[in-house]
Short mmCIF file of C-alpha atoms in Angstrom, two decimals:
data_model
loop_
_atom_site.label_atom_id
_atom_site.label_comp_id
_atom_site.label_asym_id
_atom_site.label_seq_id
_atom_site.Cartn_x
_atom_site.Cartn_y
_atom_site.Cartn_z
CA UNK A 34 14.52 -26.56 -14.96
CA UNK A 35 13.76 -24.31 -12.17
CA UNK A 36 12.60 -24.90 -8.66
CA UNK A 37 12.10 -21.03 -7.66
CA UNK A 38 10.81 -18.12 -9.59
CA UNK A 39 10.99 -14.49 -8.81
CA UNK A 40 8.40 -12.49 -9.87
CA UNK A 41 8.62 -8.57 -11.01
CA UNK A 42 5.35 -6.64 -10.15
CA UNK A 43 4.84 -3.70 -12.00
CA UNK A 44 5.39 -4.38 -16.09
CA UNK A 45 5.53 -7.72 -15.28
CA UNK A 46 2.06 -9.12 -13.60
CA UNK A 47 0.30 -5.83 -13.28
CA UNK A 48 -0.21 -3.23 -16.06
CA UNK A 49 -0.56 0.14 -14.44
CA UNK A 50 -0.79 4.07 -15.27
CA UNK A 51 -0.26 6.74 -12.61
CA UNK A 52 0.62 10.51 -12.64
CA UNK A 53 2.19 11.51 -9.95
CA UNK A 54 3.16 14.39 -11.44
CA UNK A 55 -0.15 15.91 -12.39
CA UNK A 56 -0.33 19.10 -10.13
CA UNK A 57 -4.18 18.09 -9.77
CA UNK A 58 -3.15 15.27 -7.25
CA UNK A 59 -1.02 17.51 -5.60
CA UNK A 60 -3.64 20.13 -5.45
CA UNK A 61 -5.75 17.71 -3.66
CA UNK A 62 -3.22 16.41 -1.51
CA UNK A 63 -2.24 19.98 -0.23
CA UNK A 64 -6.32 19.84 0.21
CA UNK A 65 -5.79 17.20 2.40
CA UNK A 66 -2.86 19.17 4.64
CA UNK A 67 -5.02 22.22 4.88
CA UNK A 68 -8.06 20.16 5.91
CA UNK A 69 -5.87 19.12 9.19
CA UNK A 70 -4.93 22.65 10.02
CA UNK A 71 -1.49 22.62 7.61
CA UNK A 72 -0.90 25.85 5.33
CA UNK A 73 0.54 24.41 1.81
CA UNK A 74 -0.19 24.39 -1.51
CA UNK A 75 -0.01 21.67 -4.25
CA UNK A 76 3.53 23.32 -5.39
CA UNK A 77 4.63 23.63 -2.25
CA UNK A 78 3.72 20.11 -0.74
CA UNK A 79 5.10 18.36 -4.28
CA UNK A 80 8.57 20.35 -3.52
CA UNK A 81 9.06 19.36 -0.02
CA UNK A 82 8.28 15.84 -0.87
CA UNK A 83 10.57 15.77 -3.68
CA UNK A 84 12.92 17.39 -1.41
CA UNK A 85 12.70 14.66 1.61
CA UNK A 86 12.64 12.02 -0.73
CA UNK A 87 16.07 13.38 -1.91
CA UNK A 88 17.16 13.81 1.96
CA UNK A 89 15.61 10.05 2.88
CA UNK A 90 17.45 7.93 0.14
CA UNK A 91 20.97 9.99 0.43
CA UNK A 92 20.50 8.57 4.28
CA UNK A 93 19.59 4.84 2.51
CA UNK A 94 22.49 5.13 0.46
CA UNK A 95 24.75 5.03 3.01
CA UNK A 96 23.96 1.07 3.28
CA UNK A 97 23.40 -0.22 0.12
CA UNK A 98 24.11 0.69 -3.81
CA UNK A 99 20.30 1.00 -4.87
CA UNK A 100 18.48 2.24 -1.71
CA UNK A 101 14.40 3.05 -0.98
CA UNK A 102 12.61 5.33 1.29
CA UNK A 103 8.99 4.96 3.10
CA UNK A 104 6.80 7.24 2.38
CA UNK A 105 5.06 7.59 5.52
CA UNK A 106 8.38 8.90 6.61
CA UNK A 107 8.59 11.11 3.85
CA UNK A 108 5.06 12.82 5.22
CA UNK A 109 5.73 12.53 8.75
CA UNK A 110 8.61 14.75 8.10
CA UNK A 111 6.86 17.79 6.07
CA UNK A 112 3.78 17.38 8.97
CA UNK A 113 6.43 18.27 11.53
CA UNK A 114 8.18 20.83 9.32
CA UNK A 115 3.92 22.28 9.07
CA UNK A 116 3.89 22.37 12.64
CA UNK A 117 1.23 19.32 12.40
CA UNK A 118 1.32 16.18 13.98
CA UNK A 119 1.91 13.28 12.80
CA UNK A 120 0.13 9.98 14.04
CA UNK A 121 0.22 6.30 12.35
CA UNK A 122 -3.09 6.10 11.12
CA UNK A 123 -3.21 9.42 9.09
CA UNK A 124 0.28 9.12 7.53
CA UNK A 125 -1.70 5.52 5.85
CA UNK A 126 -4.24 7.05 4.64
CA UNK A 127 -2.56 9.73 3.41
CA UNK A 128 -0.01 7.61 1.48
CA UNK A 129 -3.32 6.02 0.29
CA UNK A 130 -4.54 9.26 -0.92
CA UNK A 131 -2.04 10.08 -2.74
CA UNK A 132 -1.74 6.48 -4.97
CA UNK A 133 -5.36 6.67 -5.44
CA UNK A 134 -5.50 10.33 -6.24
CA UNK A 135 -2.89 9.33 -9.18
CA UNK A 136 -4.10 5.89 -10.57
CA UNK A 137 -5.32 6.27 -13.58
CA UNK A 138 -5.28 2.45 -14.89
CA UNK A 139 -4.81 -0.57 -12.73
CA UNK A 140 -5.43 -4.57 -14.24
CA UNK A 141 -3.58 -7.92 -14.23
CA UNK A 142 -1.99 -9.11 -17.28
CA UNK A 143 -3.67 -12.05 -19.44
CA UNK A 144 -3.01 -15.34 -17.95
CA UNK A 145 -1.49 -13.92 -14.03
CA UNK A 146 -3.75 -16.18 -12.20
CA UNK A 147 -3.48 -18.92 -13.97
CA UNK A 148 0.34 -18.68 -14.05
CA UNK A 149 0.80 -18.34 -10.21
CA UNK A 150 -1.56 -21.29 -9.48
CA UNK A 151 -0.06 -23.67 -11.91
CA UNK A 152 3.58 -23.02 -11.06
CA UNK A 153 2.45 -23.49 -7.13
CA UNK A 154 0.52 -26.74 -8.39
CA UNK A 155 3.76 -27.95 -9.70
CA UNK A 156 5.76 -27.38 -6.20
CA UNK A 157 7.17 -24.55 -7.60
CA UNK A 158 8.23 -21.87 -4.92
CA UNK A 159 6.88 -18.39 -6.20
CA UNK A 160 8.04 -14.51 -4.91
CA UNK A 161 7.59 -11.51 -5.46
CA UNK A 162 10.65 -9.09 -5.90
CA UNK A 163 9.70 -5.70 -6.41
CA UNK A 164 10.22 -2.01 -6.45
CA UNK A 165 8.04 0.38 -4.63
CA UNK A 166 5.95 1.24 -1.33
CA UNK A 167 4.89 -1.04 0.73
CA UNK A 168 1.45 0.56 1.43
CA UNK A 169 0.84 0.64 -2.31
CA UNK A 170 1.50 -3.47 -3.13
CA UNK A 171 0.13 -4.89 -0.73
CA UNK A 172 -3.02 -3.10 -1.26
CA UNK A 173 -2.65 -3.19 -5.04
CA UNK A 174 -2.14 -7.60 -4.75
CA UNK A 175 -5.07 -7.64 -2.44
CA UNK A 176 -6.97 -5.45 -4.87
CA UNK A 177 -6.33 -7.66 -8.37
CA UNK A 178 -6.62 -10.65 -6.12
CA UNK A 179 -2.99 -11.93 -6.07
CA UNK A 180 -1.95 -11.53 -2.77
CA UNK A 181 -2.16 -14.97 -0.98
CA UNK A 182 -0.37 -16.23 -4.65
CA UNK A 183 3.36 -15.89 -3.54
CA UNK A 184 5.77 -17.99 -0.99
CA UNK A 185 7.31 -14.93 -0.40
CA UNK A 186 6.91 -10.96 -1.09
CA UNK A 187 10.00 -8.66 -0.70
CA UNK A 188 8.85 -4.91 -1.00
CA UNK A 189 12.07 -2.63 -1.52
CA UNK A 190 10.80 0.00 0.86
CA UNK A 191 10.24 -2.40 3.61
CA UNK A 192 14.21 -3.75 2.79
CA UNK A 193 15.65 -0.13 2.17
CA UNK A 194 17.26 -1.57 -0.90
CA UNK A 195 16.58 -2.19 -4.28
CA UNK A 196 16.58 -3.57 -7.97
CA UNK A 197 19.02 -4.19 -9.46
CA UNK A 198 21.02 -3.79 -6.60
CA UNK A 199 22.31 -7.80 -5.44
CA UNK A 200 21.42 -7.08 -1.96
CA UNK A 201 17.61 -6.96 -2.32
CA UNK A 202 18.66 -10.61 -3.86
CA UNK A 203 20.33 -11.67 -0.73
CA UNK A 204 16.96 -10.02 1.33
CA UNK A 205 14.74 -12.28 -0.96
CA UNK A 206 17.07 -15.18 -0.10
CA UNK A 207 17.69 -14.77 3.82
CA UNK A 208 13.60 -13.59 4.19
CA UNK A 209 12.40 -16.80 2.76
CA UNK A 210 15.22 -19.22 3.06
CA UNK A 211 14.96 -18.83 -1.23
CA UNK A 212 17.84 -21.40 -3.04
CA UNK A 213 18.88 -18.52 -5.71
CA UNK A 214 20.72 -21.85 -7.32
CA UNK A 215 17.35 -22.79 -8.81
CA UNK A 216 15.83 -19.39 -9.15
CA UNK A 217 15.27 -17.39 -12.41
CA UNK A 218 14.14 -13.73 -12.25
CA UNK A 219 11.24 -12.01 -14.30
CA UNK A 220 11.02 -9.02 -15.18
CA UNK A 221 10.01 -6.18 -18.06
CA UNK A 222 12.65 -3.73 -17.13
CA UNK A 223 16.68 -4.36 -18.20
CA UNK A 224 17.78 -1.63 -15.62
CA UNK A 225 16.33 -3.31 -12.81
CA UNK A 226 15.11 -6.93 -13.20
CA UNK A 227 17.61 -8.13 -15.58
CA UNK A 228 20.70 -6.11 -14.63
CA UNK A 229 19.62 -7.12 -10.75
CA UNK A 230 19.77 -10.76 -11.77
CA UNK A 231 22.78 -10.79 -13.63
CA UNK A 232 24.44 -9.49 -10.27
CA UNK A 233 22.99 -11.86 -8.45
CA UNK A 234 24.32 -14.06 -10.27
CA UNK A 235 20.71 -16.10 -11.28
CA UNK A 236 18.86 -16.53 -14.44
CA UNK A 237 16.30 -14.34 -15.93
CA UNK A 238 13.79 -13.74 -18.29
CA UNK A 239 12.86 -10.25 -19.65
CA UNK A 240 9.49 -9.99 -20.76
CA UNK A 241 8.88 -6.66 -23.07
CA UNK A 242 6.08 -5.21 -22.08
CA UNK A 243 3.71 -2.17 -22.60
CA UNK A 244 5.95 0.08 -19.85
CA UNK A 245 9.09 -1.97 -20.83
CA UNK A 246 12.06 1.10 -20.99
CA UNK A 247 12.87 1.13 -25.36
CA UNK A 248 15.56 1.31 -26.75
CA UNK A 249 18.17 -0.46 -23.95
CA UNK A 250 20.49 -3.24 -24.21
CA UNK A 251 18.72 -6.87 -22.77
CA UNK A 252 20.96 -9.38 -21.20
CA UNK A 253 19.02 -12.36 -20.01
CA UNK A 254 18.73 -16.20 -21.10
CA UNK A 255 15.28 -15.60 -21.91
CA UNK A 256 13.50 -13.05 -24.07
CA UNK A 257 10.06 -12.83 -24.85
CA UNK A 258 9.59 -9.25 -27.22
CA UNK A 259 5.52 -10.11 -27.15
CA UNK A 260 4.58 -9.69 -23.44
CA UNK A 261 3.20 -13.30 -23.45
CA UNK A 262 3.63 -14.55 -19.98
CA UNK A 263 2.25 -18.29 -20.93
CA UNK A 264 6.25 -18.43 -22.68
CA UNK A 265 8.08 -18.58 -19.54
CA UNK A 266 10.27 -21.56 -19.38
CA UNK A 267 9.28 -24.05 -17.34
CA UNK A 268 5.27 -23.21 -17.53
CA UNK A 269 2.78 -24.94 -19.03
CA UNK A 270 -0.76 -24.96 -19.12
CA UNK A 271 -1.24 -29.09 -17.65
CA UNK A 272 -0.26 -29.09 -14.19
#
């Protein structure tokens, strides 16, 4: 039925637990500062990030519906504002501190593996469409072993856009030379994945997960309420 499936990450293939608000990680972040010669303090450095954030995606917004930041950018501008400065390689790491620093659970979800390689096996084209920081998936698909699965990954903070809005769609599409015709969208969120879809005028499937949003509205030609990846349409186990 379909020649092209778009992948969600996070909900959807990976089951993860941060907290990024835990004023522990920012107290060793603001470690992290001092240790290069910047005065903050975990307060302090979890304002001014909230604060650029804030300045970064009003900037975004000016392009899209549904825009994204980088957070290297985020850091590189609170080094300058600490009278630090701010090079490539430390503005990584740092981003890397601070996702480690907050991950609390990271696995795949029963049958990921297995899923990717038989849909590939089938001359099925496979992507990944999904929220977040670059620096953070790419190391998290290398990590669970994923990585080399997909045709195609779009990241929204390398695009500047996002879910659900139709132009991350169109990224996916033009990135990848993707036929959208033949494409259905997965997903565990109806905010994003399936209300991104339904703009983009594709099919999806929600799949309700453990960090599925309760208590929305779903609107998608697929439902599966019990997380069971093996009941996507068009999979099967025999290749």
């Amino acid at each position: 039925m379909y020649q092209n499936y778009i992948f969600d990450l996070y909900g959807t293939l990976i089951d993860i637990h941060t907290e990024e608000e835990s004023p522990e990680v920012w107290e060793a972040m603001a470690f992290h500062f001092r240790y290069y010669g910047m005065d903050t303090t975990g307060e302090d450095l979890c304002r001014r990030v909230a604060q650029e954030i804030e300045v970064q995606m009003k900037a975004a917004a000016q392009h899209c519906e549904f825009p994204d930041f980088v957070m290297q950018n985020v850091f590189a501008a609170i080094v300058r504002d600490l009278n630090g400065e701010p090079n490539e390689d430390w503005l990584d790491e740092t981003v890397h501190w601070l996702r480690i620093l907050s991950m609390r659970h990271l696995s795949l979800y029963d049958g990921v593996i297995e899923i990717l390689n038989t849909l590939r096996s089938k001359g099925k084209g496979v992507y990944l469409l999904s929220n977040g920081q670059k620096t953070f998936v790419e190391a998290e698909l290398k990590v669970l072993g994923i990585y080399n699965l997909f045709d195609g990954i779009a990241i929204s903070s390398e695009a500047g856009i996002s879910k659900p809005d139709p132009l991350f769609f169109d990224y996916l599409r033009t990135t990848y030379e993707v036929d959208l015709s033949s494409a259905i969208m997965i997903g565990n969120d109806p905010r994003t994945d399936m209300a991104g879809a339904l703009r983009a005028g594709i099919d999806a499937c929600y799949i309700h997960s453990n960090s599925s949003p309760e208590g929305l509205e779903v609107t998608s030609k697929v439902q599966i309420w019990d997380g069971n990846l093996r009941k996507i349409p068009g999979w099967e186990t025999r290749a």
